[in-house]
JSON list of N, CA and C in Angstrom, two decimals:
[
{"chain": "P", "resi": 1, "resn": "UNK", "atom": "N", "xyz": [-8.27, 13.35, 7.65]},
{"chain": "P", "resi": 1, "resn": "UNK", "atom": "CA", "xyz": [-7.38, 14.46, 7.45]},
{"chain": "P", "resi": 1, "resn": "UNK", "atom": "C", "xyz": [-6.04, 13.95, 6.94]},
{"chain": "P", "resi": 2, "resn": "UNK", "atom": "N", "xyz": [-5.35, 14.57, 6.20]},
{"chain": "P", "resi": 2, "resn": "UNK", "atom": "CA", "xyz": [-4.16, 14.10, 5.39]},
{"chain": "P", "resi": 2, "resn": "UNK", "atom": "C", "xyz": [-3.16, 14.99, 5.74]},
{"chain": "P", "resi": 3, "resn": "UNK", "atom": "N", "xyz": [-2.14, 14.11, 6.52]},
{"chain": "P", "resi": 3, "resn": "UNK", "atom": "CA", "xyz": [-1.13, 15.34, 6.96]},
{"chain": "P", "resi": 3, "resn": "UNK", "atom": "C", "xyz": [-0.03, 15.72, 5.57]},
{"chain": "P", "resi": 4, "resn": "UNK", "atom": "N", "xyz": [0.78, 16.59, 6.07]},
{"chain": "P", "resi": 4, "resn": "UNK", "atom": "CA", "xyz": [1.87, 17.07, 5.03]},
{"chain": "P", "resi": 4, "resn": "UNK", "atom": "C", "xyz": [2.94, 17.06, 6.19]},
{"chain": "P", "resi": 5, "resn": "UNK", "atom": "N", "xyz": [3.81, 15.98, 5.15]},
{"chain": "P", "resi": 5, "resn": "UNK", "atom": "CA", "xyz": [5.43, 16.12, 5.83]},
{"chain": "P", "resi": 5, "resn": "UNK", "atom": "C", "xyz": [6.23, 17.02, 5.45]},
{"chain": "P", "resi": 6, "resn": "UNK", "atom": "N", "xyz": [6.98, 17.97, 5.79]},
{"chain": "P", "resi": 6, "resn": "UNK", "atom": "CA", "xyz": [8.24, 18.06, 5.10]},
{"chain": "P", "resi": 6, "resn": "UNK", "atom": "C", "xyz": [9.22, 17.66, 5.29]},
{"chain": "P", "resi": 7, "resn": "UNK", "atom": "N", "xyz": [10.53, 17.77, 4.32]},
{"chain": "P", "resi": 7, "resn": "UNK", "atom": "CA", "xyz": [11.62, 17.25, 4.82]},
{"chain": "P", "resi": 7, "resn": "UNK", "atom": "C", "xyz": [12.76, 18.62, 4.69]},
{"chain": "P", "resi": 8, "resn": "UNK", "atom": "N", "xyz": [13.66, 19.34, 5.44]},
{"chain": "P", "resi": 8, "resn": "UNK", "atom": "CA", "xyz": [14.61, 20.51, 5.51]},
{"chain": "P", "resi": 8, "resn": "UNK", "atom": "C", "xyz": [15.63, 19.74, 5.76]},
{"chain": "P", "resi": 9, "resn": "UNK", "atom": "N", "xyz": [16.47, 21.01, 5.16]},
{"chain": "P", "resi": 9, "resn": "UNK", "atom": "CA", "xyz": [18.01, 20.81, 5.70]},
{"chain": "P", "resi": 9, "resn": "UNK", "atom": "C", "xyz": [17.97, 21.37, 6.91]},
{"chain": "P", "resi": 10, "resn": "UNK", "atom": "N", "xyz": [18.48, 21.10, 7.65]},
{"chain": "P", "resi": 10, "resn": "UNK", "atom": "CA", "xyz": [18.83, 21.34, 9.47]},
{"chain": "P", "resi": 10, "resn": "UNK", "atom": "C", "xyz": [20.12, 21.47, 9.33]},
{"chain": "P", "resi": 11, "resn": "UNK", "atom": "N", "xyz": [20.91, 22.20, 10.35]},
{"chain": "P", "resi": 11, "resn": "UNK", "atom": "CA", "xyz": [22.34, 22.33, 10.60]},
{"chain": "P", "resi": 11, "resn": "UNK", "atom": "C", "xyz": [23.01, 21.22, 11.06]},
{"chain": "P", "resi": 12, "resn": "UNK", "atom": "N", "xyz": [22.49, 19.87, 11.34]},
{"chain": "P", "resi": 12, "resn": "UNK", "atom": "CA", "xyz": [22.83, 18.27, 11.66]},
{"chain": "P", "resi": 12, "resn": "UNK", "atom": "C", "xyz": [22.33, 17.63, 10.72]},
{"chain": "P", "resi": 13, "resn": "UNK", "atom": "N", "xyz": [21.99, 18.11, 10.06]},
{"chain": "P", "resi": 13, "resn": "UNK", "atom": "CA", "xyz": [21.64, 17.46, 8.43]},
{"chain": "P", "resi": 13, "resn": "UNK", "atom": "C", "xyz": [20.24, 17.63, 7.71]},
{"chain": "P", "resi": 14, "resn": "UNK", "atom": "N", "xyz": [19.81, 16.34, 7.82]},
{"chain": "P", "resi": 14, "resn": "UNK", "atom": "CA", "xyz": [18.25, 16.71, 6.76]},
{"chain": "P", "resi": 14, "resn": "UNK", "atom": "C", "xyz": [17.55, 16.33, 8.00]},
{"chain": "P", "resi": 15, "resn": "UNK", "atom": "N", "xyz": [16.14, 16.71, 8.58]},
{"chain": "P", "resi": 15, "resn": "UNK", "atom": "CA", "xyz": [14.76, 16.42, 9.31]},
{"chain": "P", "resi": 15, "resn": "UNK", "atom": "C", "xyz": [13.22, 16.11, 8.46]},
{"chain": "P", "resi": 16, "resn": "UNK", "atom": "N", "xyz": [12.41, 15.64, 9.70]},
{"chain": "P", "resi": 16, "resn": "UNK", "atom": "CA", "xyz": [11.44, 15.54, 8.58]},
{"chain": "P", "resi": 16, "resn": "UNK", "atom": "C", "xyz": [10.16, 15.82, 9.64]},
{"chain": "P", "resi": 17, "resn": "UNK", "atom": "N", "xyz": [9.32, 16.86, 9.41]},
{"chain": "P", "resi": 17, "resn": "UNK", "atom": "CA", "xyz": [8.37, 16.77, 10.37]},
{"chain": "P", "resi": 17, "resn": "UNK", "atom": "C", "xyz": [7.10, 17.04, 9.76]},
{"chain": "P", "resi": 18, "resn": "UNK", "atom": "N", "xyz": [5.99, 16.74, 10.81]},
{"chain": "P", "resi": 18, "resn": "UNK", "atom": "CA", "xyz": [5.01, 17.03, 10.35]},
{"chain": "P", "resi": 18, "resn": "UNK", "atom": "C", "xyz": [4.39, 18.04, 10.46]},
{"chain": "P", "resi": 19, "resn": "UNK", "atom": "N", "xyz": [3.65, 18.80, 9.75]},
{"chain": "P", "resi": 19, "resn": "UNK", "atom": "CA", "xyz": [2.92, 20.35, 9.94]},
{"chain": "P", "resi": 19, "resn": "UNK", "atom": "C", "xyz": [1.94, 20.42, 11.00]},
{"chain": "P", "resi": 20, "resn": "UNK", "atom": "N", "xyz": [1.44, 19.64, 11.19]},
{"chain": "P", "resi": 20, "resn": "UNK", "atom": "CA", "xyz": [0.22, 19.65, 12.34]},
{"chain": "P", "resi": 20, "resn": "UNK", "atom": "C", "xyz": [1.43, 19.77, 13.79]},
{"chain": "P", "resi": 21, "resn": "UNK", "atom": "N", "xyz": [2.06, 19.28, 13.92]},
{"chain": "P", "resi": 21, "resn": "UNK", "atom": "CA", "xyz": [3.10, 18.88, 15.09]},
{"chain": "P", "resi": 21, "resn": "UNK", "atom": "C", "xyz": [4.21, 19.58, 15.02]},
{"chain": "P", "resi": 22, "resn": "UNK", "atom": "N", "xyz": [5.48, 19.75, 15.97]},
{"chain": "P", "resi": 22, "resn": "UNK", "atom": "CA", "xyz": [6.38, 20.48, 16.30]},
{"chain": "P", "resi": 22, "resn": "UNK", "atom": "C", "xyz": [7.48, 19.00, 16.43]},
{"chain": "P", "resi": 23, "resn": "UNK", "atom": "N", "xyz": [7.13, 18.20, 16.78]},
{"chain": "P", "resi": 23, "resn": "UNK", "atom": "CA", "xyz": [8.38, 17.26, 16.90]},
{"chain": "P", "resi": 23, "resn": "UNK", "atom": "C", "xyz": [9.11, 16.83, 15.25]},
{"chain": "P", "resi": 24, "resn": "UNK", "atom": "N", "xyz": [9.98, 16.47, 15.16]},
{"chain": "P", "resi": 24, "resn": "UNK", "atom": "CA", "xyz": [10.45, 15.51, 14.35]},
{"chain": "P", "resi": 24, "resn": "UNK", "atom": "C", "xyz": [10.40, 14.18, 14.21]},
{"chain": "P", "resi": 25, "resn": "UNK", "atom": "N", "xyz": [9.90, 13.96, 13.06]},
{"chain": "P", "resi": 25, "resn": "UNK", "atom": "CA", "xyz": [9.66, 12.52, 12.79]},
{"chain": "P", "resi": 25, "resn": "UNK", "atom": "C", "xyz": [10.69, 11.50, 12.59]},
{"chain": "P", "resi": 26, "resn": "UNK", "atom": "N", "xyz": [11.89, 12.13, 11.87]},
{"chain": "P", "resi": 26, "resn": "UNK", "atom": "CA", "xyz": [12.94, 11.52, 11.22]},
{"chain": "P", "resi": 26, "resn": "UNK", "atom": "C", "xyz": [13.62, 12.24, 11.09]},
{"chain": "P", "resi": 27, "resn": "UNK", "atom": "N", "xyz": [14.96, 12.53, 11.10]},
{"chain": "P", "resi": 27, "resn": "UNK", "atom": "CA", "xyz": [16.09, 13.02, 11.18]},
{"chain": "P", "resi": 27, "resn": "UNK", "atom": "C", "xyz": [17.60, 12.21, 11.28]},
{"chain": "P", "resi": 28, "resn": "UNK", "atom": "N", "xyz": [18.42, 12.49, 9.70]},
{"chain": "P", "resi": 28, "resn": "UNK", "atom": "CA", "xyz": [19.43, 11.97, 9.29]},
{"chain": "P", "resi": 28, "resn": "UNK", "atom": "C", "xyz": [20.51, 12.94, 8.55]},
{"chain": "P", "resi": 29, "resn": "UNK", "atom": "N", "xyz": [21.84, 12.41, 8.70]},
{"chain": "P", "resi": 29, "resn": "UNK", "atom": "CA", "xyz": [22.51, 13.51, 7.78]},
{"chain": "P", "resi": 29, "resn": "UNK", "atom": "C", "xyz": [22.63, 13.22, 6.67]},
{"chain": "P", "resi": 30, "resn": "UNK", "atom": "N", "xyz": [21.85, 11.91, 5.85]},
{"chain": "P", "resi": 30, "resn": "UNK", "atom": "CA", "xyz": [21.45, 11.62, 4.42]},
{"chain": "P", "resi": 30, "resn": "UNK", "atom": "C", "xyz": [20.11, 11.87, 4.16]},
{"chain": "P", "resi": 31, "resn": "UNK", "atom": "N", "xyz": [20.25, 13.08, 2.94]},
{"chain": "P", "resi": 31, "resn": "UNK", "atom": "CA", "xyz": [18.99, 13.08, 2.80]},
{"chain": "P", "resi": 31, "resn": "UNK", "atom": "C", "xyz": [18.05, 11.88, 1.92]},
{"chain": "P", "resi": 32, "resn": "UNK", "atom": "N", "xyz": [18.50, 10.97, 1.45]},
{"chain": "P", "resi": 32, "resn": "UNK", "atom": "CA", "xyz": [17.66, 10.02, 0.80]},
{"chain": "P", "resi": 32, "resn": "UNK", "atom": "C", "xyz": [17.11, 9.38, 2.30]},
{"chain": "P", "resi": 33, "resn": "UNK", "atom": "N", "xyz": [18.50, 9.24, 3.00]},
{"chain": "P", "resi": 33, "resn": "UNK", "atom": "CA", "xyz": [17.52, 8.46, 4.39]},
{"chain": "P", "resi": 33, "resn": "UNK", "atom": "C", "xyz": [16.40, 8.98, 5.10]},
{"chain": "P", "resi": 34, "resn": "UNK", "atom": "N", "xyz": [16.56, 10.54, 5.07]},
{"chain": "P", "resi": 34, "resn": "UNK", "atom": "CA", "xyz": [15.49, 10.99, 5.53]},
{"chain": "P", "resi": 34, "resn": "UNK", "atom": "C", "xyz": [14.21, 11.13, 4.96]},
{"chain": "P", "resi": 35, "resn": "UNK", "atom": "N", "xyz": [14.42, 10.65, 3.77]},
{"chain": "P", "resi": 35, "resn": "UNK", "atom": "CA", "xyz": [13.18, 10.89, 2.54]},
{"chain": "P", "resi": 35, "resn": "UNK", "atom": "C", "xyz": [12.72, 9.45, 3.19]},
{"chain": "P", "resi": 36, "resn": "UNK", "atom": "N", "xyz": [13.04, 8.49, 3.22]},
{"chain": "P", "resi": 36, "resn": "UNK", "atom": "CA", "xyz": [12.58, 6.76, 3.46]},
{"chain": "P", "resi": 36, "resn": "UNK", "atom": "C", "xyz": [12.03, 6.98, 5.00]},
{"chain": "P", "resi": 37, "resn": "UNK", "atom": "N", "xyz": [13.35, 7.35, 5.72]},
{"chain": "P", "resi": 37, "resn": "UNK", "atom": "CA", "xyz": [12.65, 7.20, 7.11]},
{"chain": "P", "resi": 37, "resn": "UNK", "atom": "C", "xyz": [11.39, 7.89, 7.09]},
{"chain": "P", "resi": 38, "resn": "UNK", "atom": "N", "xyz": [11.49, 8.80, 6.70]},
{"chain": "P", "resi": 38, "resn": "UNK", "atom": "CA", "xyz": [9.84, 10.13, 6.53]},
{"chain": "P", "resi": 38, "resn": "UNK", "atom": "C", "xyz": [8.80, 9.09, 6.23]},
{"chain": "P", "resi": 39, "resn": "UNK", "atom": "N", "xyz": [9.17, 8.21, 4.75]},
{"chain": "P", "resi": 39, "resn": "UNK", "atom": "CA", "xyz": [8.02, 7.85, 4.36]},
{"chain": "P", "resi": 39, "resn": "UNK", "atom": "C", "xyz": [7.59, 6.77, 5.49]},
{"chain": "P", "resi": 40, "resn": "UNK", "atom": "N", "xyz": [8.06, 5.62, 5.75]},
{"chain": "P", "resi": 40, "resn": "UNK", "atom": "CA", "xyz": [7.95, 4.40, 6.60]},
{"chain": "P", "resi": 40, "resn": "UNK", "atom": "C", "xyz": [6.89, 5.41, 7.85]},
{"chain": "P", "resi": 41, "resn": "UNK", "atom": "N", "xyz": [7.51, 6.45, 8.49]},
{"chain": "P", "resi": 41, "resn": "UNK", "atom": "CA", "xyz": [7.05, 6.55, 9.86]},
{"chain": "P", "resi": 41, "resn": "UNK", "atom": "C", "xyz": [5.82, 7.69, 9.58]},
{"chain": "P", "resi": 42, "resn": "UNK", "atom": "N", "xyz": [5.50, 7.77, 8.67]},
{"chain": "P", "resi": 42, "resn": "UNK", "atom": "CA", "xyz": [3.92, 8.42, 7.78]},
{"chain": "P", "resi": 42, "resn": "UNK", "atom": "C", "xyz": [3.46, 7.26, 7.26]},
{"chain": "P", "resi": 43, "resn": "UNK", "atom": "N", "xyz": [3.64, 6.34, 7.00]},
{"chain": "P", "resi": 43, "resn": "UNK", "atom": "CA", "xyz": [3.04, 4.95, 6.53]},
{"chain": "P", "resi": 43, "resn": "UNK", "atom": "C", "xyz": [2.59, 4.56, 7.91]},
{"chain": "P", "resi": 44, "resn": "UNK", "atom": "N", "xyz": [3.24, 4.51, 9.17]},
{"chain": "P", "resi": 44, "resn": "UNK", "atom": "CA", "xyz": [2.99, 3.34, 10.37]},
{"chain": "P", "resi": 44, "resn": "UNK", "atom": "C", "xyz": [2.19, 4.65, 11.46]},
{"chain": "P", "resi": 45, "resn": "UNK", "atom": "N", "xyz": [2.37, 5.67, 11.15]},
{"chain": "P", "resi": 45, "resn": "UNK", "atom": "CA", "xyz": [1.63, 6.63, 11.70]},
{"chain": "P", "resi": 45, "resn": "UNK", "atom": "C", "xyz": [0.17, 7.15, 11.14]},
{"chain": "P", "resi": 46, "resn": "UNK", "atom": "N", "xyz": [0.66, 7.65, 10.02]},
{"chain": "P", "resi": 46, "resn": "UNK", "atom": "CA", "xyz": [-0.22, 8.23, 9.75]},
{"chain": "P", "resi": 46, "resn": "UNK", "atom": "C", "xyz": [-1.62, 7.47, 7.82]},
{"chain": "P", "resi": 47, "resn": "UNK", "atom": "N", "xyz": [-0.78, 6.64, 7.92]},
{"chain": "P", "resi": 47, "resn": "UNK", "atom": "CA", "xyz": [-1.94, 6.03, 6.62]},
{"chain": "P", "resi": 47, "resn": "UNK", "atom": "C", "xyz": [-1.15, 6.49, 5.57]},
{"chain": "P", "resi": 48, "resn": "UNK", "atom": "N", "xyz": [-2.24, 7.80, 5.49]},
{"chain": "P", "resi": 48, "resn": "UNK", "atom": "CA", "xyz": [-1.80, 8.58, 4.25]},
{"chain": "P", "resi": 48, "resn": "UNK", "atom": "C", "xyz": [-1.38, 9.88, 4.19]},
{"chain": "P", "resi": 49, "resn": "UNK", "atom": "N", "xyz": [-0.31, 10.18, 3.71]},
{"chain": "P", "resi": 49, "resn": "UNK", "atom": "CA", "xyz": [0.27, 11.94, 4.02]},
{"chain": "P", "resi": 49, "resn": "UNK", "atom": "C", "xyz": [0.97, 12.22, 2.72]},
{"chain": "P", "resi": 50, "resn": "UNK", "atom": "N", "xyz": [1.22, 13.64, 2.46]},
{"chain": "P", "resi": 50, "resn": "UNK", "atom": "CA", "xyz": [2.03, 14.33, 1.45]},
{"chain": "P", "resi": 50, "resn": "UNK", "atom": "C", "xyz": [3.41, 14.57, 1.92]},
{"chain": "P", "resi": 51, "resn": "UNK", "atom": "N", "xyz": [4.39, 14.29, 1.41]},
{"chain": "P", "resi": 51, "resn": "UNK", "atom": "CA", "xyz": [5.84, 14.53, 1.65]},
{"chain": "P", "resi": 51, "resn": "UNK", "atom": "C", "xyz": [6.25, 15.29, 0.69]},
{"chain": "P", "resi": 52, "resn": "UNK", "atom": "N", "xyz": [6.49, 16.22, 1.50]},
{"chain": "P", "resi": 52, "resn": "UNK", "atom": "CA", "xyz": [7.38, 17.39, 0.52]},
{"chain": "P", "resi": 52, "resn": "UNK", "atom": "C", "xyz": [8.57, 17.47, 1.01]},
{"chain": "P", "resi": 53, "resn": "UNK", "atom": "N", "xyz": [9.76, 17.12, -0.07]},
{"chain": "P", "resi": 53, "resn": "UNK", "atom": "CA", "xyz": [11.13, 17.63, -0.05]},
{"chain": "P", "resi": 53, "resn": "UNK", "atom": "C", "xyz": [11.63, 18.76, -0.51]},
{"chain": "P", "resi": 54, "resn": "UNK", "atom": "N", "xyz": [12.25, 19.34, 0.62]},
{"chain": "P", "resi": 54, "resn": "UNK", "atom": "CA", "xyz": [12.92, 21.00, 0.39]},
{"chain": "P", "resi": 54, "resn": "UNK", "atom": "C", "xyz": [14.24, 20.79, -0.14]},
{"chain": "P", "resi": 55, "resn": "UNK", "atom": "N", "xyz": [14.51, 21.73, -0.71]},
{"chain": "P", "resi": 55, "resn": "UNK", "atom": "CA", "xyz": [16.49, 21.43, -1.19]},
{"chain": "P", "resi": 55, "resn": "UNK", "atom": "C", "xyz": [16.85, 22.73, -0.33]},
{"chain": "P", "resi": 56, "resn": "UNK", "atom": "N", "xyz": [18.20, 22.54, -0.70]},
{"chain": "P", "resi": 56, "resn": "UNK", "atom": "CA", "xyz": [18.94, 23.32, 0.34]},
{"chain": "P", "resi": 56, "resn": "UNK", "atom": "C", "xyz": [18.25, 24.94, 1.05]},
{"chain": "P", "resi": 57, "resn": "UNK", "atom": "N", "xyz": [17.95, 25.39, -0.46]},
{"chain": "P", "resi": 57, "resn": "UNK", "atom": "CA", "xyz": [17.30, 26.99, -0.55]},
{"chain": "P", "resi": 57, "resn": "UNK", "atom": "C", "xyz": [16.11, 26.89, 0.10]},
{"chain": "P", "resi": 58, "resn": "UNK", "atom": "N", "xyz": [15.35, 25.99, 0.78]},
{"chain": "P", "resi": 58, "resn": "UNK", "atom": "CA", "xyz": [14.02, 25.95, 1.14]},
{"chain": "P", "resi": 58, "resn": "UNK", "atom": "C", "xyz": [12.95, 25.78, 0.24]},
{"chain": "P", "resi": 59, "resn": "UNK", "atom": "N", "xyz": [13.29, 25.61, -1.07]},
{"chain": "P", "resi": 59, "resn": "UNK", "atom": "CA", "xyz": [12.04, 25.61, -2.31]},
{"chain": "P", "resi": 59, "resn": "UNK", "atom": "C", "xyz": [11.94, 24.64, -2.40]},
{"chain": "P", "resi": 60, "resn": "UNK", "atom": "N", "xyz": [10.59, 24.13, -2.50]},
{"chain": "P", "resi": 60, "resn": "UNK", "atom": "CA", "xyz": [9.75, 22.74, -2.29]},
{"chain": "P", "resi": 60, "resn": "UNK", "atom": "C", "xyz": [10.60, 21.98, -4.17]},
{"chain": "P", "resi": 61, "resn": "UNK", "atom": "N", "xyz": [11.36, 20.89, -4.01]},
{"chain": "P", "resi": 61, "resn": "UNK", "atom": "CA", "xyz": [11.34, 20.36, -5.06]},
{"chain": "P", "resi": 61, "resn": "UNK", "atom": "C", "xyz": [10.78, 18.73, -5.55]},
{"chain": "P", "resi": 62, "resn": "UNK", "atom": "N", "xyz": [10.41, 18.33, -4.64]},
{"chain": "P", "resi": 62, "resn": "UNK", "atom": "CA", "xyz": [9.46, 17.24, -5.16]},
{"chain": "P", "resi": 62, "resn": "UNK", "atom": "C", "xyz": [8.28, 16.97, -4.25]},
{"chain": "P", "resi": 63, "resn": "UNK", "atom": "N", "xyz": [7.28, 16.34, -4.19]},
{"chain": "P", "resi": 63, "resn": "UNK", "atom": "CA", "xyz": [6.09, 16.09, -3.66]},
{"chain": "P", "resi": 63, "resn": "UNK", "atom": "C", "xyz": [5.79, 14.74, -3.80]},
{"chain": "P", "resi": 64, "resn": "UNK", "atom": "N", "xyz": [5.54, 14.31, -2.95]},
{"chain": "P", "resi": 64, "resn": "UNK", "atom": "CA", "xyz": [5.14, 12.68, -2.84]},
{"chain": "P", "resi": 64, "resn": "UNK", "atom": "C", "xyz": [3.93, 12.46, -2.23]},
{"chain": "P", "resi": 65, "resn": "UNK", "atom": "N", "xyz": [2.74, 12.04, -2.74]},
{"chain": "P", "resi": 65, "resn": "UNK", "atom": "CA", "xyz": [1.63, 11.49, -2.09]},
{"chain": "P", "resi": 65, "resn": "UNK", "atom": "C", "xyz": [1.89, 9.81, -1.61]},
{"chain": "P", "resi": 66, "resn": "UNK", "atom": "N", "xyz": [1.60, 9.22, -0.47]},
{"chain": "P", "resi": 66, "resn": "UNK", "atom": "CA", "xyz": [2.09, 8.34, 0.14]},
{"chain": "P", "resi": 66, "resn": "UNK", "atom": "C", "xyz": [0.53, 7.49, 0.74]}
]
């Protein structure tokens, strides 16, 4: 099974969680950091997953297979 991350803006900055789950994976008030931390802790977790980054408005603007 291949999870999907996303990554949001949060009111403490950017998060990153996974869809199957309710916790947060990564959470920073840079969003490039949160794009890296996302990926690393879907690399050491999960193998292989989709990362989707949201921009501010919530619209999916990039997709990363990992």
């Amino acid at each position: 099974m291949e999870h999907s991350i996303h990554i949001t803006k949060t009111p403490q900055g950017w998060a990153a969680k996974c869809s199957s789950k309710c916790a947060v994976l990564f959470a920073s008030e840079n969003k490039n950091a949160a794009v890296l931390g996302a990926i690393e802790a879907a690399k050491r977790l999960y193998g292989k997953a989709i990362v989707f980054i949201h921009g501010i408005d919530g619209r999916i603007l990039e997709e990363r297979n990992i």
